[in-house]
């Protein structure tokens, strides 16, 4: 199930990254009802204020999925589904309705006129770019990715399992290396000592085999 873990991590991180990128792109263009018919561009972060922070949360979820244990896999999978569902609903509303609330902050910044009803009287038209639709697809993929995590998390291999196994085996190896019934030197230590003694004999010009 190593591929399942990798796929879940990649999909989640990619969705979060695309969400962050989308927050900086133009989602809506607004034509004002004035003599000049000014056109204003509304980035994703202004059209949907929760877009950037929730996208960063998804990025963090994806990174954490690569190291967490079984219980947190289910928690993070459920969070991915929840966040994806919320963002899908909010993004779909912008794609389908082009609400004045999505452009109000930019219009207010440009004209100084606040209040949704007052802003609505200034807006001649609101058009959407491709970014809201692309981002909507990203959130649907995120929901699917979260569901995939929930369905496969139990079969993922444990992180660090090999190292824990090696550590657990060390006491047994140390115990097995001692001679039964005593705390005397291990066989390979005795062999090492004899080799050192033989080398010393040779250094003195003596024959250790004599």
Coordinates of C-alpha atoms in Angstrom, one line a residue:
X1 CA 0.0 0.0 0.0
X2 CA 3.0 2.3 -0.4
X3 CA 1.5 3.6 -3.7
X4 CA -1.8 4.3 -2.0
X5 CA 0.0 6.6 0.6
X6 CA 2.0 8.3 -2.1
X7 CA -1.0 8.9 -4.3
X8 CA -3.0 10.3 -1.4
X9 CA -0.2 12.7 -0.4
X10 CA 0.4 13.9 -3.9
X11 CA -3.3 14.5 -4.6
X12 CA -3.8 16.4 -1.4
X13 CA -0.7 18.5 -1.7
X14 CA -1.5 19.3 -5.4
X15 CA -5.0 20.3 -4.5
X16 CA -3.8 22.6 -1.8
X17 CA -1.1 24.1 -4.1
X18 CA -3.6 24.8 -6.9
X19 CA -5.9 26.4 -4.4
X20 CA -3.2 28.8 -3.2
X21 CA -2.3 29.6 -6.8
X22 CA -5.9 30.2 -7.7
X23 CA -6.3 32.6 -4.8
X24 CA -3.9 35.0 -6.6
X25 CA -5.6 34.7 -10.0
X26 CA -8.5 36.7 -11.4
X27 CA -11.8 35.0 -10.8
X28 CA -14.3 37.7 -11.7
X29 CA -14.4 40.9 -13.8
X30 CA -16.8 43.7 -12.9
X31 CA -18.0 46.4 -15.1
X32 CA -19.2 49.5 -13.2
X33 CA -22.3 51.4 -14.1
X34 CA -20.6 54.7 -14.7
X35 CA -19.8 56.9 -17.7
X36 CA -16.4 55.3 -18.2
X37 CA -17.7 51.7 -17.6
X38 CA -14.7 50.9 -15.5
X39 CA -13.6 47.2 -15.4
X40 CA -12.3 45.8 -12.2
X41 CA -10.6 42.5 -11.7
X42 CA -11.4 40.4 -8.6
X43 CA -8.8 37.8 -7.5
X44 CA -9.8 34.6 -5.9
X45 CA -8.7 35.7 -2.5
X46 CA -11.1 38.6 -2.6
X47 CA -14.0 36.7 -4.2
X48 CA -13.6 33.9 -1.6
X49 CA -11.8 35.1 1.5
X50 CA -11.4 31.6 3.0
X51 CA -9.8 30.3 -0.2
X52 CA -6.1 31.0 0.7
X53 CA -6.2 29.9 4.4
X54 CA -8.1 26.7 3.7
X55 CA -5.8 25.9 0.7
X56 CA -2.8 26.3 3.0
X57 CA -4.6 23.9 5.5
X58 CA -5.0 21.4 2.7
X59 CA -1.3 21.7 1.9
X60 CA -0.4 21.0 5.6
X61 CA -2.7 18.0 5.6
X62 CA -1.1 16.5 2.6
X63 CA 2.4 16.9 4.0
X64 CA 1.3 15.4 7.4
X65 CA -0.3 12.4 5.7
X66 CA 3.1 11.1 4.8
X67 CA 4.1 10.6 8.5
X68 CA 1.0 10.2 10.7
X69 CA -0.3 7.0 12.2
X70 CA -3.5 5.1 11.5
X71 CA -5.8 7.2 13.7
X72 CA -4.7 10.5 12.3
X73 CA -5.0 9.2 8.8
X74 CA -8.7 8.8 9.3
X75 CA -8.9 12.2 11.0
X76 CA -7.0 13.9 8.1
X77 CA -9.0 12.0 5.5
X78 CA -12.3 13.3 7.1
X79 CA -10.9 16.8 7.3
X80 CA -10.0 16.7 3.6
X81 CA -13.5 15.6 2.7
X82 CA -15.0 18.4 5.0
X83 CA -12.8 21.2 3.6
X84 CA -13.3 20.0 0.1
X85 CA -17.1 20.0 0.6
X86 CA -17.2 23.5 2.0
X87 CA -14.9 24.9 -0.7
X88 CA -16.9 23.1 -3.4
X89 CA -20.2 24.7 -2.2
X90 CA -18.7 28.2 -1.9
X91 CA -16.9 28.0 -5.2
X92 CA -19.9 26.6 -7.1
X93 CA -22.0 29.5 -5.8
X94 CA -19.5 31.9 -7.4
X95 CA -19.4 29.9 -10.7
X96 CA -23.2 29.7 -11.0
X97 CA -24.5 32.9 -9.4
X98 CA -21.7 35.6 -9.8
X99 CA -22.9 37.2 -6.5
X100 CA -22.3 40.8 -5.7
X101 CA -20.9 39.8 -2.4
X102 CA -17.9 38.2 -4.2
X103 CA -16.9 41.6 -5.7
X104 CA -18.0 44.0 -3.0
X105 CA -14.6 44.4 -1.4
X106 CA -12.9 45.3 -4.7
X107 CA -15.6 47.7 -5.7
X108 CA -15.6 49.3 -2.3
X109 CA -11.8 49.7 -2.5
X110 CA -12.0 51.3 -5.9
X111 CA -15.0 53.6 -5.3
X112 CA -15.2 54.1 -1.6
X113 CA -18.8 53.0 -1.5
X114 CA -19.6 50.3 1.0
X115 CA -22.6 48.1 1.6
X116 CA -23.8 45.3 -0.6
X117 CA -27.0 47.0 -1.7
X118 CA -25.1 50.2 -2.6
X119 CA -22.4 48.2 -4.5
X120 CA -25.1 46.4 -6.4
X121 CA -26.4 49.7 -7.8
X122 CA -22.9 50.4 -9.2
X123 CA -22.4 47.1 -10.9
X124 CA -23.4 46.8 -14.5
X125 CA -22.2 43.2 -15.0
X126 CA -20.1 40.5 -13.5
X127 CA -18.3 37.9 -15.6
X128 CA -16.3 34.9 -14.5
X129 CA -12.9 33.7 -15.8
X130 CA -12.0 30.0 -16.1
X131 CA -10.3 30.0 -12.7
X132 CA -13.4 29.5 -10.5
X133 CA -14.5 26.5 -12.6
X134 CA -11.0 25.0 -12.6
X135 CA -10.8 25.4 -8.8
X136 CA -14.2 23.8 -8.4
X137 CA -12.9 20.7 -10.1
X138 CA -9.9 20.8 -7.8
X139 CA -12.2 20.6 -4.7
X140 CA -14.1 17.7 -6.2
X141 CA -10.8 15.9 -6.6
X142 CA -9.9 16.8 -3.0
X143 CA -13.1 15.2 -1.8
X144 CA -12.3 12.1 -3.8
X145 CA -8.8 12.1 -2.4
X146 CA -10.1 12.3 1.2
X147 CA -12.5 9.4 0.5
X148 CA -9.5 7.4 -0.9
X149 CA -7.6 8.0 2.3
X150 CA -10.5 6.8 4.5
X151 CA -10.9 3.7 2.3
X152 CA -7.2 2.7 2.2
X153 CA -5.6 4.1 5.3
X154 CA -5.7 0.8 7.2
X155 CA -3.5 -0.9 4.6
X156 CA -0.7 1.7 4.5
X157 CA 2.7 0.6 5.7
X158 CA 3.9 2.0 9.0
X159 CA 6.4 4.8 8.9
X160 CA 9.7 3.8 10.5
X161 CA 8.6 0.2 11.0
X162 CA 11.9 -1.1 9.8
X163 CA 13.8 0.9 12.3
X164 CA 11.6 0.0 15.2
X165 CA 12.1 -3.7 14.3
X166 CA 15.8 -3.3 14.2
X167 CA 15.8 -1.6 17.6
X168 CA 13.7 -4.3 19.1
X169 CA 16.0 -6.9 17.8
X170 CA 19.1 -5.4 19.3
X171 CA 18.5 -6.6 22.9
X172 CA 18.0 -10.2 21.7
X173 CA 21.2 -10.0 19.6
X174 CA 23.1 -8.7 22.6
X175 CA 21.7 -11.4 24.8
X176 CA 22.4 -14.2 22.3
X177 CA 26.0 -13.0 21.9
X178 CA 26.8 -13.8 25.5
X179 CA 27.9 -17.3 26.5
X180 CA 25.2 -19.1 28.5
X181 CA 25.4 -19.0 32.3
X182 CA 27.8 -16.1 32.8
X183 CA 28.8 -12.6 32.0
X184 CA 32.1 -13.5 30.4
X185 CA 33.4 -12.1 27.2
X186 CA 31.6 -12.9 23.9
X187 CA 33.3 -15.3 21.5
X188 CA 34.0 -12.7 18.9
X189 CA 35.6 -10.4 21.6
X190 CA 37.9 -13.3 22.6
X191 CA 38.9 -13.9 19.0
X192 CA 39.6 -10.2 18.6
X193 CA 41.9 -10.3 21.6
X194 CA 43.8 -13.3 20.3
X195 CA 44.4 -11.5 17.0
X196 CA 45.8 -8.5 18.8
X197 CA 48.1 -10.7 20.9
X198 CA 49.4 -12.5 17.7
X199 CA 50.0 -9.1 16.1
X200 CA 52.0 -8.0 19.1
X201 CA 54.1 -11.2 19.0
X202 CA 54.9 -10.6 15.3
X203 CA 55.9 -7.0 16.1
X204 CA 58.4 -8.3 18.6
X205 CA 59.8 -10.8 16.1
X206 CA 58.3 -13.8 17.8
X207 CA 56.4 -16.6 16.0
X208 CA 52.8 -16.7 17.5
X209 CA 52.3 -20.3 16.1
X210 CA 55.3 -21.7 18.0

